[in-house]
Structures are given as structure tokens and as C-alpha cells.
Amino acid sequence: MGEFNIYGVYVPSLLVLAILSYALLRISMKFLDKLIKKGWIMAPSFFYLCIYVLILTLMQWGYVSCFA
């Protein structure tokens, strides 16, 4: 995977991707909350967890395919 050197501190790239994925999840939650209020999604916690893992996996795949 690798790491980033930020002013002498090594930060794992997975940590950076996880933070970016969480930010994208929070943005998408604003739109997905409408579906929850309508009753289309029964277990929002599991749904959000699956969406987060999906976003993180896609970002990891994109990072590895572009930079490795």
C-alpha cells in the first residue's frame, strides 16, 4: 500500500482513504436519508456500513490501479 510523509510523520495511505471515504459517506447520507424516511431501507445502520465499505473498496482499487 504505502504511506505518505507529511512533515516527517508517516501516515498510512489506507488511513487517508478511510477518512475520504467517510467524508463521501456523510455527503451521500444527506441524499440517502430521504429513502430511509420513505421506508425503502429497513436497517439504515447496516446499509450505511455496506455503502462505506463499498466506497472504501472502490477508492482503494482506484488508488492501487493508478498509483501502484
N, CA, C and O atoms as a CHARMM CRD file, in Angstrom:
* protein
*
  272
    1    1 MET  N      0.82900  -1.18900   0.00000 PROA 1      0.00000
    2    1 MET  CA     0.00000   0.00000   0.00000 PROA 1      0.00000
    3    1 MET  C      0.86800   1.24500   0.00000 PROA 1      0.00000
    4    1 MET  O      0.86500   2.00200  -0.97100 PROA 1      0.00000
    5    2 GLY  N      1.59500   1.46300   1.05100 PROA 2      0.00000
    6    2 GLY  CA     2.44700   2.63800   1.11800 PROA 2      0.00000
    7    2 GLY  C      1.97400   3.61500   2.16900 PROA 2      0.00000
    8    2 GLY  O      0.98600   3.40400   2.87300 PROA 2      0.00000
    9    3 GLU  N      2.72400   4.68700   2.23800 PROA 3      0.00000
   10    3 GLU  CA     2.37600   5.73100   3.19100 PROA 3      0.00000
   11    3 GLU  C      2.79000   7.07200   2.62600 PROA 3      0.00000
   12    3 GLU  O      3.55600   7.15600   1.66600 PROA 3      0.00000
   13    4 PHE  N      2.26800   8.11700   3.24100 PROA 4      0.00000
   14    4 PHE  CA     2.59400   9.47500   2.86900 PROA 4      0.00000
   15    4 PHE  C      3.45100  10.08000   3.97200 PROA 4      0.00000
   16    4 PHE  O      3.20000   9.84800   5.15500 PROA 4      0.00000
   17    5 ASN  N      4.46900  10.85900   3.58700 PROA 5      0.00000
   18    5 ASN  CA     5.31000  11.53700   4.55300 PROA 5      0.00000
   19    5 ASN  C      4.83600  12.98000   4.64900 PROA 5      0.00000
   20    5 ASN  O      5.03900  13.77100   3.72700 PROA 5      0.00000
   21    6 ILE  N      4.20900  13.31700   5.76000 PROA 6      0.00000
   22    6 ILE  CA     3.71200  14.67100   5.97700 PROA 6      0.00000
   23    6 ILE  C      4.53700  15.30200   7.09000 PROA 6      0.00000
   24    6 ILE  O      4.31900  15.02500   8.26900 PROA 6      0.00000
   25    7 TYR  N      5.47500  16.14300   6.71400 PROA 7      0.00000
   26    7 TYR  CA     6.36500  16.82800   7.65500 PROA 7      0.00000
   27    7 TYR  C      7.05800  15.84500   8.59900 PROA 7      0.00000
   28    7 TYR  O      7.14600  16.10000   9.80000 PROA 7      0.00000
   29    8 GLY  N      7.53900  14.75000   8.08000 PROA 8      0.00000
   30    8 GLY  CA     8.27700  13.77400   8.86800 PROA 8      0.00000
   31    8 GLY  C      7.42000  12.74200   9.56100 PROA 8      0.00000
   32    8 GLY  O      7.95700  11.84400  10.21100 PROA 8      0.00000
   33    9 VAL  N      6.11300  12.83500   9.44800 PROA 9      0.00000
   34    9 VAL  CA     5.20400  11.85900  10.05600 PROA 9      0.00000
   35    9 VAL  C      4.65100  10.98300   8.94600 PROA 9      0.00000
   36    9 VAL  O      4.05100  11.47900   7.99200 PROA 9      0.00000
   37   10 TYR  N      4.85300   9.68400   9.07200 PROA 10     0.00000
   38   10 TYR  CA     4.36300   8.75500   8.06400 PROA 10     0.00000
   39   10 TYR  C      2.90400   8.39700   8.36300 PROA 10     0.00000
   40   10 TYR  O      2.57200   7.89700   9.43800 PROA 10     0.00000
   41   11 VAL  N      2.05600   8.66800   7.38400 PROA 11     0.00000
   42   11 VAL  CA     0.62300   8.40700   7.51800 PROA 11     0.00000
   43   11 VAL  C      0.26400   7.31500   6.51900 PROA 11     0.00000
   44   11 VAL  O      0.52500   7.46400   5.32500 PROA 11     0.00000
   45   12 PRO  N     -0.33400   6.21200   6.98900 PROA 12     0.00000
   46   12 PRO  CA    -0.70400   5.14400   6.05900 PROA 12     0.00000
   47   12 PRO  C     -1.72500   5.62500   5.03800 PROA 12     0.00000
   48   12 PRO  O     -2.63000   6.39500   5.36300 PROA 12     0.00000
   49   13 SER  N     -1.57200   5.16700   3.81000 PROA 13     0.00000
   50   13 SER  CA    -2.48900   5.61000   2.76200 PROA 13     0.00000
   51   13 SER  C     -3.90900   5.08400   3.00700 PROA 13     0.00000
   52   13 SER  O     -4.88300   5.72200   2.60800 PROA 13     0.00000
   53   14 LEU  N     -4.02700   3.93000   3.66000 PROA 14     0.00000
   54   14 LEU  CA    -5.36000   3.41300   3.97100 PROA 14     0.00000
   55   14 LEU  C     -6.10200   4.33400   4.93500 PROA 14     0.00000
   56   14 LEU  O     -7.32200   4.47000   4.84500 PROA 14     0.00000
   57   15 LEU  N     -5.37700   4.96500   5.85500 PROA 15     0.00000
   58   15 LEU  CA    -5.99900   5.92200   6.77400 PROA 15     0.00000
   59   15 LEU  C     -6.54300   7.12900   6.01700 PROA 15     0.00000
   60   15 LEU  O     -7.64800   7.59400   6.29700 PROA 15     0.00000
   61   16 VAL  N     -5.77800   7.62800   5.07100 PROA 16     0.00000
   62   16 VAL  CA    -6.23100   8.77200   4.27200 PROA 16     0.00000
   63   16 VAL  C     -7.44600   8.37600   3.44500 PROA 16     0.00000
   64   16 VAL  O     -8.40500   9.14200   3.35400 PROA 16     0.00000
   65   17 LEU  N     -7.42000   7.18800   2.84000 PROA 17     0.00000
   66   17 LEU  CA    -8.55000   6.72100   2.05300 PROA 17     0.00000
   67   17 LEU  C     -9.78000   6.49600   2.92300 PROA 17     0.00000
   68   17 LEU  O    -10.90000   6.76100   2.48600 PROA 17     0.00000
   69   18 ALA  N     -9.58900   6.01100   4.14900 PROA 18     0.00000
   70   18 ALA  CA   -10.71700   5.79200   5.05200 PROA 18     0.00000
   71   18 ALA  C    -11.36700   7.11600   5.44300 PROA 18     0.00000
   72   18 ALA  O    -12.59200   7.19800   5.53700 PROA 18     0.00000
   73   19 ILE  N    -10.57200   8.13700   5.66900 PROA 19     0.00000
   74   19 ILE  CA   -11.11900   9.44700   6.02700 PROA 19     0.00000
   75   19 ILE  C    -11.87700  10.04700   4.84400 PROA 19     0.00000
   76   19 ILE  O    -12.95800  10.60900   5.01900 PROA 19     0.00000
   77   20 LEU  N    -11.31600   9.92900   3.64400 PROA 20     0.00000
   78   20 LEU  CA   -12.00500  10.43000   2.45100 PROA 20     0.00000
   79   20 LEU  C    -13.28700   9.65800   2.18400 PROA 20     0.00000
   80   20 LEU  O    -14.28900  10.24000   1.77000 PROA 20     0.00000
   81   21 SER  N    -13.25900   8.35200   2.41800 PROA 21     0.00000
   82   21 SER  CA   -14.46400   7.53900   2.22900 PROA 21     0.00000
   83   21 SER  C    -15.55000   7.94200   3.21200 PROA 21     0.00000
   84   21 SER  O    -16.72700   7.99300   2.85400 PROA 21     0.00000
   85   22 TYR  N    -15.16300   8.22800   4.44600 PROA 22     0.00000
   86   22 TYR  CA   -16.13900   8.65600   5.43900 PROA 22     0.00000
   87   22 TYR  C    -16.75300  10.00100   5.05100 PROA 22     0.00000
   88   22 TYR  O    -17.95100  10.22000   5.23400 PROA 22     0.00000
   89   23 ALA  N    -15.92600  10.89600   4.51600 PROA 23     0.00000
   90   23 ALA  CA   -16.45400  12.19400   4.07000 PROA 23     0.00000
   91   23 ALA  C    -17.45600  12.00600   2.93600 PROA 23     0.00000
   92   23 ALA  O    -18.50000  12.65700   2.92000 PROA 23     0.00000
   93   24 LEU  N    -17.14900  11.12000   1.98500 PROA 24     0.00000
   94   24 LEU  CA   -18.09100  10.84300   0.90100 PROA 24     0.00000
   95   24 LEU  C    -19.36200  10.18000   1.41700 PROA 24     0.00000
   96   24 LEU  O    -20.45300  10.43500   0.90600 PROA 24     0.00000
   97   25 LEU  N    -19.22000   9.33200   2.42900 PROA 25     0.00000
   98   25 LEU  CA   -20.39200   8.69600   3.02300 PROA 25     0.00000
   99   25 LEU  C    -21.29500   9.73400   3.66900 PROA 25     0.00000
  100   25 LEU  O    -22.51400   9.68500   3.50400 PROA 25     0.00000
  101   26 ARG  N    -20.70700  10.67500   4.40500 PROA 26     0.00000
  102   26 ARG  CA   -21.50800  11.70800   5.06000 PROA 26     0.00000
  103   26 ARG  C    -22.24500  12.56900   4.04200 PROA 26     0.00000
  104   26 ARG  O    -23.38000  12.98200   4.28200 PROA 26     0.00000
  105   27 ILE  N    -21.60600  12.84100   2.90900 PROA 27     0.00000
  106   27 ILE  CA   -22.26600  13.60900   1.85500 PROA 27     0.00000
  107   27 ILE  C    -23.41500  12.80600   1.25400 PROA 27     0.00000
  108   27 ILE  O    -24.50100  13.33900   1.03000 PROA 27     0.00000
  109   28 SER  N    -23.17300  11.52800   0.99400 PROA 28     0.00000
  110   28 SER  CA   -24.22100  10.69600   0.39200 PROA 28     0.00000
  111   28 SER  C    -25.35400  10.39700   1.37400 PROA 28     0.00000
  112   28 SER  O    -26.47200  10.10600   0.95000 PROA 28     0.00000
  113   29 MET  N    -25.08200  10.46500   2.67600 PROA 29     0.00000
  114   29 MET  CA   -26.13100  10.21700   3.66300 PROA 29     0.00000
  115   29 MET  C    -27.23700  11.26200   3.59100 PROA 29     0.00000
  116   29 MET  O    -28.39300  10.97100   3.90000 PROA 29     0.00000
  117   30 LYS  N    -26.88700  12.46500   3.18600 PROA 30     0.00000
  118   30 LYS  CA   -27.90800  13.51100   3.06300 PROA 30     0.00000
  119   30 LYS  C    -28.95200  13.13900   2.02200 PROA 30     0.00000
  120   30 LYS  O    -30.12800  13.46700   2.17200 PROA 30     0.00000
  121   31 PHE  N    -28.52200  12.45300   0.96400 PROA 31     0.00000
  122   31 PHE  CA   -29.44900  12.03700  -0.08400 PROA 31     0.00000
  123   31 PHE  C    -30.12600  10.71100   0.26000 PROA 31     0.00000
  124   31 PHE  O    -31.28600  10.49200  -0.09200 PROA 31     0.00000
  125   32 LEU  N    -29.40100   9.82700   0.94800 PROA 32     0.00000
  126   32 LEU  CA   -29.95700   8.52100   1.28800 PROA 32     0.00000
  127   32 LEU  C    -30.96600   8.59600   2.42700 PROA 32     0.00000
  128   32 LEU  O    -31.80400   7.70600   2.56800 PROA 32     0.00000
  129   33 ASP  N    -30.89800   9.63800   3.23400 PROA 33     0.00000
  130   33 ASP  CA   -31.86500   9.78700   4.32600 PROA 33     0.00000
  131   33 ASP  C    -33.29500   9.92400   3.80900 PROA 33     0.00000
  132   33 ASP  O    -34.24600   9.55200   4.49700 PROA 33     0.00000
  133   34 LYS  N    -33.44500  10.45000   2.61600 PROA 34     0.00000
  134   34 LYS  CA   -34.78100  10.56100   2.02300 PROA 34     0.00000
  135   34 LYS  C    -35.37900   9.17800   1.77500 PROA 34     0.00000
  136   34 LYS  O    -36.57800   8.97200   1.96000 PROA 34     0.00000
  137   35 LEU  N    -34.53600   8.22900   1.35500 PROA 35     0.00000
  138   35 LEU  CA   -35.01800   6.86300   1.13100 PROA 35     0.00000
  139   35 LEU  C    -35.38200   6.18100   2.44900 PROA 35     0.00000
  140   35 LEU  O    -36.32500   5.39100   2.50800 PROA 35     0.00000
  141   36 ILE  N    -34.64100   6.48600   3.48700 PROA 36     0.00000
  142   36 ILE  CA   -34.93100   5.90100   4.80300 PROA 36     0.00000
  143   36 ILE  C    -36.25500   6.42800   5.33500 PROA 36     0.00000
  144   36 ILE  O    -37.04700   5.66700   5.89000 PROA 36     0.00000
  145   37 LYS  N    -36.50000   7.71800   5.17200 PROA 37     0.00000
  146   37 LYS  CA   -37.75700   8.30300   5.64500 PROA 37     0.00000
  147   37 LYS  C    -38.95800   7.73700   4.89800 PROA 37     0.00000
  148   37 LYS  O    -40.05000   7.64000   5.45700 PROA 37     0.00000
  149   38 LYS  N    -38.76000   7.36500   3.63500 PROA 38     0.00000
  150   38 LYS  CA   -39.84500   6.76900   2.86200 PROA 38     0.00000
  151   38 LYS  C    -40.06500   5.30200   3.21400 PROA 38     0.00000
  152   38 LYS  O    -41.08400   4.72200   2.83600 PROA 38     0.00000
  153   39 GLY  N    -39.11800   4.69500   3.93500 PROA 39     0.00000
  154   39 GLY  CA   -39.26300   3.30900   4.35300 PROA 39     0.00000
  155   39 GLY  C    -38.69800   2.29500   3.36900 PROA 39     0.00000
  156   39 GLY  O    -39.00100   1.10600   3.46800 PROA 39     0.00000
  157   40 TRP  N    -37.89000   2.74000   2.43000 PROA 40     0.00000
  158   40 TRP  CA   -37.33000   1.82400   1.44300 PROA 40     0.00000
  159   40 TRP  C    -36.15600   1.03900   2.00000 PROA 40     0.00000
  160   40 TRP  O    -35.82500  -0.02900   1.48400 PROA 40     0.00000
  161   41 ILE  N    -35.52300   1.55200   3.04600 PROA 41     0.00000
  162   41 ILE  CA   -34.35700   0.89800   3.64600 PROA 41     0.00000
  163   41 ILE  C    -34.73300   0.51900   5.07700 PROA 41     0.00000
  164   41 ILE  O    -35.07400   1.37900   5.88900 PROA 41     0.00000
  165   42 MET  N    -34.66700  -0.77400   5.37400 PROA 42     0.00000
  166   42 MET  CA   -35.14600  -1.24800   6.66800 PROA 42     0.00000
  167   42 MET  C    -34.11200  -1.09500   7.79200 PROA 42     0.00000
  168   42 MET  O    -34.46900  -0.73900   8.91500 PROA 42     0.00000
  169   43 ALA  N    -32.84000  -1.36000   7.49700 PROA 43     0.00000
  170   43 ALA  CA   -31.79900  -1.29200   8.52100 PROA 43     0.00000
  171   43 ALA  C    -30.74600  -0.27400   8.07500 PROA 43     0.00000
  172   43 ALA  O    -29.77100  -0.64100   7.41900 PROA 43     0.00000
  173   44 PRO  N    -30.93400   0.98700   8.42200 PROA 44     0.00000
  174   44 PRO  CA   -30.02200   2.01700   7.91900 PROA 44     0.00000
  175   44 PRO  C    -28.57700   1.84700   8.38500 PROA 44     0.00000
  176   44 PRO  O    -27.65200   2.18900   7.64800 PROA 44     0.00000
  177   45 SER  N    -28.37000   1.33200   9.57500 PROA 45     0.00000
  178   45 SER  CA   -27.00200   1.17500  10.07200 PROA 45     0.00000
  179   45 SER  C    -26.21900   0.18400   9.21700 PROA 45     0.00000
  180   45 SER  O    -25.07700   0.44600   8.83900 PROA 45     0.00000
  181   46 PHE  N    -26.83200  -0.94400   8.91800 PROA 46     0.00000
  182   46 PHE  CA   -26.16100  -1.93200   8.07000 PROA 46     0.00000
  183   46 PHE  C    -26.00300  -1.41300   6.64200 PROA 46     0.00000
  184   46 PHE  O    -24.99400  -1.67700   5.98800 PROA 46     0.00000
  185   47 PHE  N    -26.98300  -0.69000   6.17300 PROA 47     0.00000
  186   47 PHE  CA   -26.92300  -0.11800   4.83500 PROA 47     0.00000
  187   47 PHE  C    -25.76700   0.87000   4.73100 PROA 47     0.00000
  188   47 PHE  O    -25.00500   0.83100   3.76500 PROA 47     0.00000
  189   48 TYR  N    -25.62800   1.75600   5.71900 PROA 48     0.00000
  190   48 TYR  CA   -24.54000   2.72900   5.70800 PROA 48     0.00000
  191   48 TYR  C    -23.18300   2.03800   5.83300 PROA 48     0.00000
  192   48 TYR  O    -22.21200   2.47200   5.21300 PROA 48     0.00000
  193   49 LEU  N    -23.10500   0.97800   6.61900 PROA 49     0.00000
  194   49 LEU  CA   -21.85700   0.23100   6.72700 PROA 49     0.00000
  195   49 LEU  C    -21.47300  -0.37900   5.38600 PROA 49     0.00000
  196   49 LEU  O    -20.30800  -0.33500   4.99200 PROA 49     0.00000
  197   50 CYS  N    -22.44500  -0.94400   4.69000 PROA 50     0.00000
  198   50 CYS  CA   -22.17900  -1.53300   3.37500 PROA 50     0.00000
  199   50 CYS  C    -21.77000  -0.46900   2.36600 PROA 50     0.00000
  200   50 CYS  O    -20.86600  -0.69100   1.56100 PROA 50     0.00000
  201   51 ILE  N    -22.42200   0.67000   2.40200 PROA 51     0.00000
  202   51 ILE  CA   -22.06300   1.76400   1.50000 PROA 51     0.00000
  203   51 ILE  C    -20.64400   2.25300   1.79700 PROA 51     0.00000
  204   51 ILE  O    -19.88300   2.53700   0.87200 PROA 51     0.00000
  205   52 TYR  N    -20.28300   2.35500   3.07800 PROA 52     0.00000
  206   52 TYR  CA   -18.93200   2.79400   3.44700 PROA 52     0.00000
  207   52 TYR  C    -17.88300   1.80700   2.95100 PROA 52     0.00000
  208   52 TYR  O    -16.86500   2.20800   2.38700 PROA 52     0.00000
  209   53 VAL  N    -18.13000   0.53200   3.15900 PROA 53     0.00000
  210   53 VAL  CA   -17.17400  -0.48100   2.70700 PROA 53     0.00000
  211   53 VAL  C    -17.06300  -0.46200   1.18200 PROA 53     0.00000
  212   53 VAL  O    -15.97100  -0.62800   0.63900 PROA 53     0.00000
  213   54 LEU  N    -18.16900  -0.26300   0.50100 PROA 54     0.00000
  214   54 LEU  CA   -18.15500  -0.18600  -0.96000 PROA 54     0.00000
  215   54 LEU  C    -17.34700   1.02400  -1.43200 PROA 54     0.00000
  216   54 LEU  O    -16.54000   0.90200  -2.35400 PROA 54     0.00000
  217   55 ILE  N    -17.55400   2.18000  -0.81700 PROA 55     0.00000
  218   55 ILE  CA   -16.81000   3.38400  -1.19100 PROA 55     0.00000
  219   55 ILE  C    -15.32700   3.19900  -0.91000 PROA 55     0.00000
  220   55 ILE  O    -14.48600   3.56600  -1.73100 PROA 55     0.00000
  221   56 LEU  N    -15.00200   2.62700   0.25200 PROA 56     0.00000
  222   56 LEU  CA   -13.60100   2.41200   0.60900 PROA 56     0.00000
  223   56 LEU  C    -12.94000   1.42900  -0.35100 PROA 56     0.00000
  224   56 LEU  O    -11.79100   1.62600  -0.74800 PROA 56     0.00000
  225   57 THR  N    -13.65500   0.37700  -0.72600 PROA 57     0.00000
  226   57 THR  CA   -13.10800  -0.60300  -1.66000 PROA 57     0.00000
  227   57 THR  C    -12.85900   0.02300  -3.02900 PROA 57     0.00000
  228   57 THR  O    -11.82300  -0.22200  -3.64800 PROA 57     0.00000
  229   58 LEU  N    -13.79700   0.82300  -3.49800 PROA 58     0.00000
  230   58 LEU  CA   -13.61900   1.47000  -4.80200 PROA 58     0.00000
  231   58 LEU  C    -12.46400   2.47500  -4.77000 PROA 58     0.00000
  232   58 LEU  O    -11.70500   2.58000  -5.73400 PROA 58     0.00000
  233   59 MET  N    -12.33300   3.20600  -3.67700 PROA 59     0.00000
  234   59 MET  CA   -11.22500   4.15300  -3.57600 PROA 59     0.00000
  235   59 MET  C     -9.88900   3.42400  -3.48700 PROA 59     0.00000
  236   59 MET  O     -8.89900   3.86700  -4.07000 PROA 59     0.00000
  237   60 GLN  N     -9.85600   2.31300  -2.76400 PROA 60     0.00000
  238   60 GLN  CA    -8.63300   1.50900  -2.65500 PROA 60     0.00000
  239   60 GLN  C     -8.25100   0.94300  -4.02200 PROA 60     0.00000
  240   60 GLN  O     -7.08200   0.97600  -4.40700 PROA 60     0.00000
  241   61 TRP  N     -9.23100   0.43000  -4.74700 PROA 61     0.00000
  242   61 TRP  CA    -8.98100  -0.12600  -6.06600 PROA 61     0.00000
  243   61 TRP  C     -8.46500   0.96100  -7.01900 PROA 61     0.00000
  244   61 TRP  O     -7.53400   0.73200  -7.79000 PROA 61     0.00000
  245   62 GLY  N     -9.07900   2.13300  -6.95300 PROA 62     0.00000
  246   62 GLY  CA    -8.62300   3.24900  -7.78800 PROA 62     0.00000
  247   62 GLY  C     -7.22000   3.70700  -7.43600 PROA 62     0.00000
  248   62 GLY  O     -6.42500   4.02300  -8.32100 PROA 62     0.00000
  249   63 TYR  N     -6.91500   3.74500  -6.15200 PROA 63     0.00000
  250   63 TYR  CA    -5.57500   4.15000  -5.70700 PROA 63     0.00000
  251   63 TYR  C     -4.52800   3.15100  -6.16800 PROA 63     0.00000
  252   63 TYR  O     -3.47100   3.54000  -6.66600 PROA 63     0.00000
  253   64 VAL  N     -4.81200   1.88400  -6.00800 PROA 64     0.00000
  254   64 VAL  CA    -3.84500   0.85200  -6.37900 PROA 64     0.00000
  255   64 VAL  C     -3.66000   0.80400  -7.88900 PROA 64     0.00000
  256   64 VAL  O     -2.53900   0.63800  -8.36800 PROA 64     0.00000
  257   65 SER  N     -4.74100   0.94700  -8.64300 PROA 65     0.00000
  258   65 SER  CA    -4.61500   0.85900 -10.09400 PROA 65     0.00000
  259   65 SER  C     -3.96000   2.08800 -10.70400 PROA 65     0.00000
  260   65 SER  O     -3.35200   1.99400 -11.77000 PROA 65     0.00000
  261   66 CYS  N     -4.07200   3.24400 -10.04700 PROA 66     0.00000
  262   66 CYS  CA    -3.48100   4.45800 -10.61200 PROA 66     0.00000
  263   66 CYS  C     -2.06600   4.71900 -10.12200 PROA 66     0.00000
  264   66 CYS  O     -1.22800   5.17900 -10.89800 PROA 66     0.00000
  265   67 PHE  N     -1.78000   4.44000  -8.86500 PROA 67     0.00000
  266   67 PHE  CA    -0.51100   4.83400  -8.28500 PROA 67     0.00000
  267   67 PHE  C      0.45100   3.69500  -7.97400 PROA 67     0.00000
  268   67 PHE  O      1.59300   3.94700  -7.58900 PROA 67     0.00000
  269   68 ALA  N      0.02500   2.47700  -8.12800 PROA 68     0.00000
  270   68 ALA  CA     0.93300   1.36100  -7.79300 PROA 68     0.00000
  271   68 ALA  C      1.34100   0.60700  -9.03300 PROA 68     0.00000
  272   68 ALA  O      2.09900  -0.35900  -8.94800 PROA 68     0.00000
